[in-house]
Coordinates of N, CA, C and O in Angstrom, one line a residue:
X1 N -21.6 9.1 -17.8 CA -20.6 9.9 -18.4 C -19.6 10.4 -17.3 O -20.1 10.6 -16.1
X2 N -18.5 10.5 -17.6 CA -17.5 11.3 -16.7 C -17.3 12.5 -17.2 O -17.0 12.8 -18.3
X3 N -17.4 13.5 -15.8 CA -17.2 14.9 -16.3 C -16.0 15.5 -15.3 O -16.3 15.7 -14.1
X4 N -14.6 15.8 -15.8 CA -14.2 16.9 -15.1 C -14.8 18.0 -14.3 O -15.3 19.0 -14.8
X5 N -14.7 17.7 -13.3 CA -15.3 19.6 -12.3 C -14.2 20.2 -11.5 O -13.2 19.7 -11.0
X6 N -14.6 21.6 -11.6 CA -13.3 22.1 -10.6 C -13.7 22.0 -9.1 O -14.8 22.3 -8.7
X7 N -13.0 21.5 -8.5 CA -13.0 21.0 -7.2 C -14.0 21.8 -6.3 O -15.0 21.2 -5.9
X8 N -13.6 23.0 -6.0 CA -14.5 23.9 -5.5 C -15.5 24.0 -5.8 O -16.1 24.9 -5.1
X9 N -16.5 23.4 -6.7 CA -17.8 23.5 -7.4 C -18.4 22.1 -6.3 O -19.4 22.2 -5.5
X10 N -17.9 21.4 -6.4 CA -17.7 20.0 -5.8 C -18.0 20.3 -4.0 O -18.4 19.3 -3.3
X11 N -17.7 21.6 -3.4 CA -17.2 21.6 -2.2 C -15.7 21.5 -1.4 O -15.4 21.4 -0.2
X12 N -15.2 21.5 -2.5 CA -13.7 20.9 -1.5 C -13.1 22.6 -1.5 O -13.2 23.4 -2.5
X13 N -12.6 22.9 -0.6 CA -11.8 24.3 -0.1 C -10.3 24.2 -0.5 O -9.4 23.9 0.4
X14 N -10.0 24.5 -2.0 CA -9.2 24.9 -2.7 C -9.0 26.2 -3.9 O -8.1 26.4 -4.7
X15 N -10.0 26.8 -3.7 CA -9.8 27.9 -4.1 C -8.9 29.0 -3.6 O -8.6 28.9 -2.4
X16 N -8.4 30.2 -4.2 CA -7.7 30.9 -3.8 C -7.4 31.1 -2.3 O -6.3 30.9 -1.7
X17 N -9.0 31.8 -1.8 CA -9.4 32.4 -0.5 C -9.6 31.1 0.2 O -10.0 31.2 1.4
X18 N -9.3 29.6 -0.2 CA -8.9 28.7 1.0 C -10.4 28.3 1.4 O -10.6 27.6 2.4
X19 N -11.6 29.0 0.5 CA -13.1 28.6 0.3 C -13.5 27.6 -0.9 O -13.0 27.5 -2.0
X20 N -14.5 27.1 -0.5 CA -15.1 26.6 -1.7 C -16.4 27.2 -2.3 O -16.8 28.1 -1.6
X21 N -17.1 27.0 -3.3 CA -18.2 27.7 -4.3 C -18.9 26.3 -4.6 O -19.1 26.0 -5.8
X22 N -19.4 25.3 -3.7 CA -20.7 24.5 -4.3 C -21.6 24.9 -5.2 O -22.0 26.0 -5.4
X23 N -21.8 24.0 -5.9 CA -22.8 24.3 -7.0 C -23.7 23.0 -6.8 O -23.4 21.8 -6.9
X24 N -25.1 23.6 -6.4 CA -26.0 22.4 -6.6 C -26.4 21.8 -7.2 O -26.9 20.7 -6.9
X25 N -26.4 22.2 -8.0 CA -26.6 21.6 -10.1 C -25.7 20.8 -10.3 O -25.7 19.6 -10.7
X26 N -24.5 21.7 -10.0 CA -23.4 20.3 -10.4 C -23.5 19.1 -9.6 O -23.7 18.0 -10.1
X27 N -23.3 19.3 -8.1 CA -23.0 18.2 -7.1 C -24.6 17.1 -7.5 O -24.8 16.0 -7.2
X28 N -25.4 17.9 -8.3 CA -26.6 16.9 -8.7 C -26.7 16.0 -9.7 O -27.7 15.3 -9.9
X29 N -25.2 16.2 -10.5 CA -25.0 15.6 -11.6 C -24.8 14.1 -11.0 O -25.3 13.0 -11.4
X30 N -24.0 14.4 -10.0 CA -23.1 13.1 -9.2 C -24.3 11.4 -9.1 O -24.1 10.2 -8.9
X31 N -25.8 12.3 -9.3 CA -27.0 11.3 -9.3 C -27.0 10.4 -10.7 O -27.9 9.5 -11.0
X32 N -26.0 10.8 -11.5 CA -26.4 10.1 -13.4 C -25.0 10.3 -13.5 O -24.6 9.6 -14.4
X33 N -23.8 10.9 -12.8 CA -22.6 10.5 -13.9 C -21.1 10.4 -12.8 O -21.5 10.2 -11.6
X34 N -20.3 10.4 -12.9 CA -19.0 10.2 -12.0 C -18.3 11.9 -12.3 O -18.1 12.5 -13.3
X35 N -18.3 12.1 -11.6 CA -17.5 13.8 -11.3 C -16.3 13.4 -10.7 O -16.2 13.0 -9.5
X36 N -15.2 13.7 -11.5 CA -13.9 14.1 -11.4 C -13.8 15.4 -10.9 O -14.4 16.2 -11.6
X37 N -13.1 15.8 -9.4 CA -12.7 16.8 -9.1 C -11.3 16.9 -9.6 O -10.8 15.8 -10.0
X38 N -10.7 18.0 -9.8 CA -9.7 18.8 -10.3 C -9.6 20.3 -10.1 O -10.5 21.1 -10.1
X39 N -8.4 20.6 -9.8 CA -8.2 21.9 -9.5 C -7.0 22.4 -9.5 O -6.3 22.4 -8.5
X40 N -6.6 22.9 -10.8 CA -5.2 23.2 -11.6 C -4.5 24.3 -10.7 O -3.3 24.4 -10.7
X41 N -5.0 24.8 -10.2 CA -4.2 25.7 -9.9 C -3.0 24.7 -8.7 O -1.8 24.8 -8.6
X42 N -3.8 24.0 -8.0 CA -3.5 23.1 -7.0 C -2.1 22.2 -7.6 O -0.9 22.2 -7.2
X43 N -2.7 21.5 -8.7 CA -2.1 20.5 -9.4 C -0.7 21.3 -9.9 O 0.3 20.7 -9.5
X44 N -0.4 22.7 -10.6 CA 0.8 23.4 -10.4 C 1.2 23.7 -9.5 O 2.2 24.5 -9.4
X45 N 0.7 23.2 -8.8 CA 1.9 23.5 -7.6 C 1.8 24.5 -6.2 O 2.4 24.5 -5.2
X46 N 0.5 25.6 -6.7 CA 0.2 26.8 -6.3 C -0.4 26.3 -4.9 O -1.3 25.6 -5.0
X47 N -0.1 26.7 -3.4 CA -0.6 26.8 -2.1 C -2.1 27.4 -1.8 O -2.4 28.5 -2.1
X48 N -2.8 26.8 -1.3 CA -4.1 27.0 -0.7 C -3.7 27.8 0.5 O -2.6 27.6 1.0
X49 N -4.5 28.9 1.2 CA -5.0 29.9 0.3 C -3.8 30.1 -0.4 O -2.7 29.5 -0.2
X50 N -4.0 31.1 -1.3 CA -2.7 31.8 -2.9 C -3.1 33.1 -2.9 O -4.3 33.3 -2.9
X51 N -2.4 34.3 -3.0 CA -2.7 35.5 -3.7 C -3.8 35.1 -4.6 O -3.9 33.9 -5.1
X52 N -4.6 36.1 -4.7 CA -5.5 36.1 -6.1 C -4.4 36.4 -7.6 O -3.6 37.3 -7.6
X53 N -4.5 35.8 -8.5 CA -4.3 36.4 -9.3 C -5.3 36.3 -11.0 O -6.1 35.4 -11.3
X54 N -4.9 37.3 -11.7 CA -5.7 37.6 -13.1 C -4.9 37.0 -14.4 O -3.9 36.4 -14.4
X55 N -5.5 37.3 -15.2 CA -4.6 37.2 -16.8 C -4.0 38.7 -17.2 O -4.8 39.6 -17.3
X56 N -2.6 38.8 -17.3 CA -2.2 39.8 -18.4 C -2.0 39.6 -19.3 O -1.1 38.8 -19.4
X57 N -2.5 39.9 -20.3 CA -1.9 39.8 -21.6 C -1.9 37.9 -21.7 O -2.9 37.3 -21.7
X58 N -0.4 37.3 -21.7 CA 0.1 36.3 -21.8 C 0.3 35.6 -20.8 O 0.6 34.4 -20.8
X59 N 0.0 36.5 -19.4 CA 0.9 35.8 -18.2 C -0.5 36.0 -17.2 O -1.6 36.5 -17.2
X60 N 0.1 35.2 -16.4 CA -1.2 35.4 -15.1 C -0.4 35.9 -14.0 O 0.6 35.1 -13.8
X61 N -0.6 36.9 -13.3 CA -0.2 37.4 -12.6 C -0.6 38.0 -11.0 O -1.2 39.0 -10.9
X62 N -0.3 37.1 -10.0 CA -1.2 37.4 -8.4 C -1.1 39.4 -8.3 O -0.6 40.2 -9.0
X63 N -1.8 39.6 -7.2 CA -2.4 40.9 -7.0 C -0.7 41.6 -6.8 O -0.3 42.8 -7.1
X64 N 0.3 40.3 -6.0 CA 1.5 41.1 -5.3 C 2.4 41.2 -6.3 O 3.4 41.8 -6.0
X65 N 2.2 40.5 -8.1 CA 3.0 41.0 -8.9 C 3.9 40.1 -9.4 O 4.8 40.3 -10.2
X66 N 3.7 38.9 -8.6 CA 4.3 37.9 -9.1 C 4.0 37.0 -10.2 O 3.0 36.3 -10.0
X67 N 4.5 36.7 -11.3 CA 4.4 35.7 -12.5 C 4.0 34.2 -11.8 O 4.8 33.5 -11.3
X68 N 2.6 33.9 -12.0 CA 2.6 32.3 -11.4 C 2.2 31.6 -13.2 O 2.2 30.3 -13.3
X69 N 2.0 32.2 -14.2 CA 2.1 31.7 -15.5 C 2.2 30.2 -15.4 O 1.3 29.4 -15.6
X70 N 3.6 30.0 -15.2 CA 4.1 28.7 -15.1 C 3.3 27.4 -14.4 O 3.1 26.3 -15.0
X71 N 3.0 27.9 -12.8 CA 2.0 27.1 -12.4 C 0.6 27.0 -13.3 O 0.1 26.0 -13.7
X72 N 0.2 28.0 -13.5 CA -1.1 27.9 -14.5 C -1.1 27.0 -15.5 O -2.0 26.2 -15.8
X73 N -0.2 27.2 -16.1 CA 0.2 26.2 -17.9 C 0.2 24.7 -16.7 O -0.7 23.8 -16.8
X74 N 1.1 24.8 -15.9 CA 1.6 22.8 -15.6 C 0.2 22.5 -15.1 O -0.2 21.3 -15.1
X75 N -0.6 23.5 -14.6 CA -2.2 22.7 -14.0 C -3.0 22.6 -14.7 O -4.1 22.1 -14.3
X76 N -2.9 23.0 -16.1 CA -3.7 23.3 -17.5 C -3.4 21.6 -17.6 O -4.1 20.7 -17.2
X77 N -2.3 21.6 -18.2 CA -1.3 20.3 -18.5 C -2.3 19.1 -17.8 O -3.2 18.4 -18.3
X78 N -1.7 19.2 -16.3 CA -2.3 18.0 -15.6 C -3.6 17.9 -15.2 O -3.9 17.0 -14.4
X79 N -4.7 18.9 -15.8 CA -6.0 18.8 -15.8 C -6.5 18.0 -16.9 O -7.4 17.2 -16.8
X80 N -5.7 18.4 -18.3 CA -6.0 17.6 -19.4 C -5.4 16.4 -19.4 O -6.1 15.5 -19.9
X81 N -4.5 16.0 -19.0 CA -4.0 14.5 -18.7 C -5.2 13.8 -17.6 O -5.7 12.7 -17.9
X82 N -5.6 14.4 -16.4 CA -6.2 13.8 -16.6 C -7.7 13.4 -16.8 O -8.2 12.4 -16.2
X83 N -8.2 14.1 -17.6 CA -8.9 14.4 -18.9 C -9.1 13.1 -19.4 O -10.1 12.3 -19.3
X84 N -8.0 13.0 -20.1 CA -7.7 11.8 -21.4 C -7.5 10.6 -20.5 O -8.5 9.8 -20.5
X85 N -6.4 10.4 -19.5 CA -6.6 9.3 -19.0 C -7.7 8.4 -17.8 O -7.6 7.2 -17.5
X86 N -8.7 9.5 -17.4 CA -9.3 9.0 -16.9 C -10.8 8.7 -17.8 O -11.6 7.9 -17.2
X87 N -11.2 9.4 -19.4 CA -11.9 9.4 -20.0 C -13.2 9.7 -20.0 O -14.2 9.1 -20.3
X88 N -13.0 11.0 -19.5 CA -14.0 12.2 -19.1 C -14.5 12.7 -21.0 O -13.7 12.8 -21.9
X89 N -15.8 12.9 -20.9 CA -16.2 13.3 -22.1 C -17.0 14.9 -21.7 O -17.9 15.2 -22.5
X90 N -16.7 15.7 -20.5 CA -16.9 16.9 -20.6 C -16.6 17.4 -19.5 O -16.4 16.6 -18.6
X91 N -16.3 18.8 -19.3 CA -15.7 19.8 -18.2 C -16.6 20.7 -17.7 O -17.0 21.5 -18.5
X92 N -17.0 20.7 -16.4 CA -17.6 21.9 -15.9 C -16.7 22.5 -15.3 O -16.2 21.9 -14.4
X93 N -16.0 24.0 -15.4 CA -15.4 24.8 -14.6 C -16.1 25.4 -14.3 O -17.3 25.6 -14.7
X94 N -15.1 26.4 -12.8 CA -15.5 27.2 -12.5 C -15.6 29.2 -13.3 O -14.6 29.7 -13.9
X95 N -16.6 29.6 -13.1 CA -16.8 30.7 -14.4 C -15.6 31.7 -13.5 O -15.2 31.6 -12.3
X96 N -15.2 32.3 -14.4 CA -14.4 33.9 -14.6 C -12.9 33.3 -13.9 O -11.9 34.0 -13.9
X97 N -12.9 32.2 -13.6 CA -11.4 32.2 -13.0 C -10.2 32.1 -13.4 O -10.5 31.3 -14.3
X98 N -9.1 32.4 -13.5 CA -7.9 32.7 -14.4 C -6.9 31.3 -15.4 O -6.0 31.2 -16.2
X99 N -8.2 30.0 -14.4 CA -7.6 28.9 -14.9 C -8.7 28.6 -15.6 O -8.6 28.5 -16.8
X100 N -9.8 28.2 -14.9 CA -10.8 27.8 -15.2 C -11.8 28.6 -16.0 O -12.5 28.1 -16.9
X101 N -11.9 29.7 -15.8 CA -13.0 31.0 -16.6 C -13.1 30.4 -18.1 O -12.2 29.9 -18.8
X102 N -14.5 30.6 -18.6 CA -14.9 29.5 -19.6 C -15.9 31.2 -20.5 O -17.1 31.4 -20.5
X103 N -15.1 31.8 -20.8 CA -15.9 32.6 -22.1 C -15.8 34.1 -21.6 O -15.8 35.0 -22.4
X104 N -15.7 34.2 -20.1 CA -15.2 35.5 -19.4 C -14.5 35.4 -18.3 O -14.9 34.7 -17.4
X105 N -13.3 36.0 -18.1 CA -12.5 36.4 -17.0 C -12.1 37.4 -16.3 O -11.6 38.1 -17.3
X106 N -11.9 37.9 -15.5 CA -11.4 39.0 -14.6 C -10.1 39.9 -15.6 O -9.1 39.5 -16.1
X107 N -10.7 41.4 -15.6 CA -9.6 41.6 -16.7 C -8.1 41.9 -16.7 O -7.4 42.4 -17.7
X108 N -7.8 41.6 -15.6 CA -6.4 41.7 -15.3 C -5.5 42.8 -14.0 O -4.4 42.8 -13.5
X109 N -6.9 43.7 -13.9 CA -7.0 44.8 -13.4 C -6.8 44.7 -12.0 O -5.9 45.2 -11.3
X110 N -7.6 43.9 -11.6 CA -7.9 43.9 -10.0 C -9.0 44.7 -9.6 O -9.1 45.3 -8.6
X111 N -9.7 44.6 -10.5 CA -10.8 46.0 -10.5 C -12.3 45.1 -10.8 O -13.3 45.8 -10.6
X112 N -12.5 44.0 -11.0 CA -13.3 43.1 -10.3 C -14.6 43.2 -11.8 O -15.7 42.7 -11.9
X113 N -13.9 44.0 -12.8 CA -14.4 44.1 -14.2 C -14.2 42.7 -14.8 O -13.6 41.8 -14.2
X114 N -14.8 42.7 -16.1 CA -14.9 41.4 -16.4 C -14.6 41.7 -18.2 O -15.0 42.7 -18.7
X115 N -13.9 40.4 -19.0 CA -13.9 40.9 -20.5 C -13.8 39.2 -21.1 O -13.6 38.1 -20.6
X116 N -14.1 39.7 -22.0 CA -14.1 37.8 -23.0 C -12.8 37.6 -22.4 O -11.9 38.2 -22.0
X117 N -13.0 35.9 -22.7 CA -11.7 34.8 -22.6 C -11.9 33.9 -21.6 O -12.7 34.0 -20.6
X118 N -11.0 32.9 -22.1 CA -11.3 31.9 -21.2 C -10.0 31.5 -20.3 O -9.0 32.1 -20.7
X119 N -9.9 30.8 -19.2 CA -8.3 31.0 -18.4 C -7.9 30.0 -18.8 O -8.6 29.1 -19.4
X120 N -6.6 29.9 -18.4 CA -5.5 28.7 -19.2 C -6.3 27.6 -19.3 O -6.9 27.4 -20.4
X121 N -6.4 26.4 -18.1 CA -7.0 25.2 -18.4 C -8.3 25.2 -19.2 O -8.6 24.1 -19.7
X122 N -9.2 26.2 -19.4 CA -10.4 26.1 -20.2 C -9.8 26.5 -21.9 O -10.4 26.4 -23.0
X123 N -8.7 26.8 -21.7 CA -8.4 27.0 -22.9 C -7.5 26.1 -23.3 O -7.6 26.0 -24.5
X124 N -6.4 25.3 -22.6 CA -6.0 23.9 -23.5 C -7.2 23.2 -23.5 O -7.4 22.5 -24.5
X125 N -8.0 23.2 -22.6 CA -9.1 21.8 -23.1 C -9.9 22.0 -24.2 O -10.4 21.1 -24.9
X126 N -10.2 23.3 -24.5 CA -11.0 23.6 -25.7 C -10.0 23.5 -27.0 O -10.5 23.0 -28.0
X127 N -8.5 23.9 -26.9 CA -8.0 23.8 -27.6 C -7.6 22.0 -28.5 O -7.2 21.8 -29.7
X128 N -7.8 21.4 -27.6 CA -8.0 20.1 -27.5 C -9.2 19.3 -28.0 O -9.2 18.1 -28.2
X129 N -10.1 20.0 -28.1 CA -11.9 20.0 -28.7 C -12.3 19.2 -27.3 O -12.7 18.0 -27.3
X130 N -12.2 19.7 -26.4 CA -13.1 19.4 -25.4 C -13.8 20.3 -24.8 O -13.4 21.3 -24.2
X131 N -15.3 19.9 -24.7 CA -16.5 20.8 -24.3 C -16.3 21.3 -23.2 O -15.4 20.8 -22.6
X132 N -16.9 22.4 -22.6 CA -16.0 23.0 -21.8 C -17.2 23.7 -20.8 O -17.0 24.8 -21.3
X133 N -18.0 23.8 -20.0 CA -19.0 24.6 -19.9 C -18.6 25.3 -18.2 O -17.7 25.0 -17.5
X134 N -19.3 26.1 -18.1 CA -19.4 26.7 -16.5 C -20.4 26.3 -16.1 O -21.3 25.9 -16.8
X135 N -20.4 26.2 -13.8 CA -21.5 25.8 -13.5 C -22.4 27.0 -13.4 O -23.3 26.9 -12.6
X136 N -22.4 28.3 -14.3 CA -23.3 29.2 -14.4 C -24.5 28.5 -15.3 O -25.6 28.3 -14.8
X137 N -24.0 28.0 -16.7 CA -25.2 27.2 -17.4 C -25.9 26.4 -17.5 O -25.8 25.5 -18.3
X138 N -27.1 26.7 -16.5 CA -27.6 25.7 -15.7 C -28.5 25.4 -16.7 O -29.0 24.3 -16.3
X139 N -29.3 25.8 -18.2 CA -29.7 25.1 -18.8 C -29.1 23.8 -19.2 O -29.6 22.7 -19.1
X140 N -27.9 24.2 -19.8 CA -27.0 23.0 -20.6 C -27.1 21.9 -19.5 O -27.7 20.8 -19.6
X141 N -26.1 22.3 -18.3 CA -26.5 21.4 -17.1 C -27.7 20.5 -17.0 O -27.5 19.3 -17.1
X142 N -28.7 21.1 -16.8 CA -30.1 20.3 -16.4 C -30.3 19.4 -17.9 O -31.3 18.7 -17.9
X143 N -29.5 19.3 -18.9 CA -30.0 18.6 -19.8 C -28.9 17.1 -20.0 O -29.1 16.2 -20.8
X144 N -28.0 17.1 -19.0 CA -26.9 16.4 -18.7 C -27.4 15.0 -18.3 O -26.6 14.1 -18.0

């Protein structure tokens, strides 16, 4: 099977803080299936390291107050392109993140609180009916 992962899960240092968040579960997948790295925030355009930023409302917004919305939507976009054209039949993101966060995310605050939702790219791909999981769920995982 081919599975989308967000890059940082993978090891590669694209996350905000210019770190990565390995997951050994996931990178263990790599023994039974092909893991697509991806990492939308990257793919819009957005600079390693980046301000942190959260979800408001409608918009996603870094700590300094700037609207990166736009970047978020075009890395949503080009995570599900390529999704489809590489013919990935599932997504592991990374949990709580403003692109990636898959059932809970940061609540906009800066206050390191947490509330339902999912961040942009976990939400066109579901919107898309595509399975969507975090590398928190290591049952579902181990059943992969």
């Amino acid at each position: 099977m081919k599975i989308l992962v967000s890059a940082c899960l993978l090891g590669c240092s694209c996350r905000y803080d210019g770190k990565s968040k390995p997951s050994h579960r996931v990178l263990a997948l790599r023994n039974k299936h092909t893991l697509i790295p991806v990492c939308p925030e990257q793919l819009g355009g957005l600079p390693t390291p980046r301000p942190p930023a959260e979800i408001q409302g409608e918009k996603v917004i870094s700590n300094q107050g700037a609207d990166v919305t736009a970047a978020y939507q075009k890395g949503a976009r080009e995570a599900l392109f390529l999704y489809e054209t590489l013919g990935c039949q599932l997504a592991i993101l990374k949990s709580r993140s403003p692109s990636c966060g898959c059932g809970q995310v940061y609540d906009g605050a800066f206050s390191d609180a947490l509330r339902p939702g999912d961040g942009v790219t976990a939400a066109l791909l579901k919107q898309h009916g595509i399975r969507v999981l975090t590398e928190e769920e290591h049952e579902k995982i181990s059943q992969l």
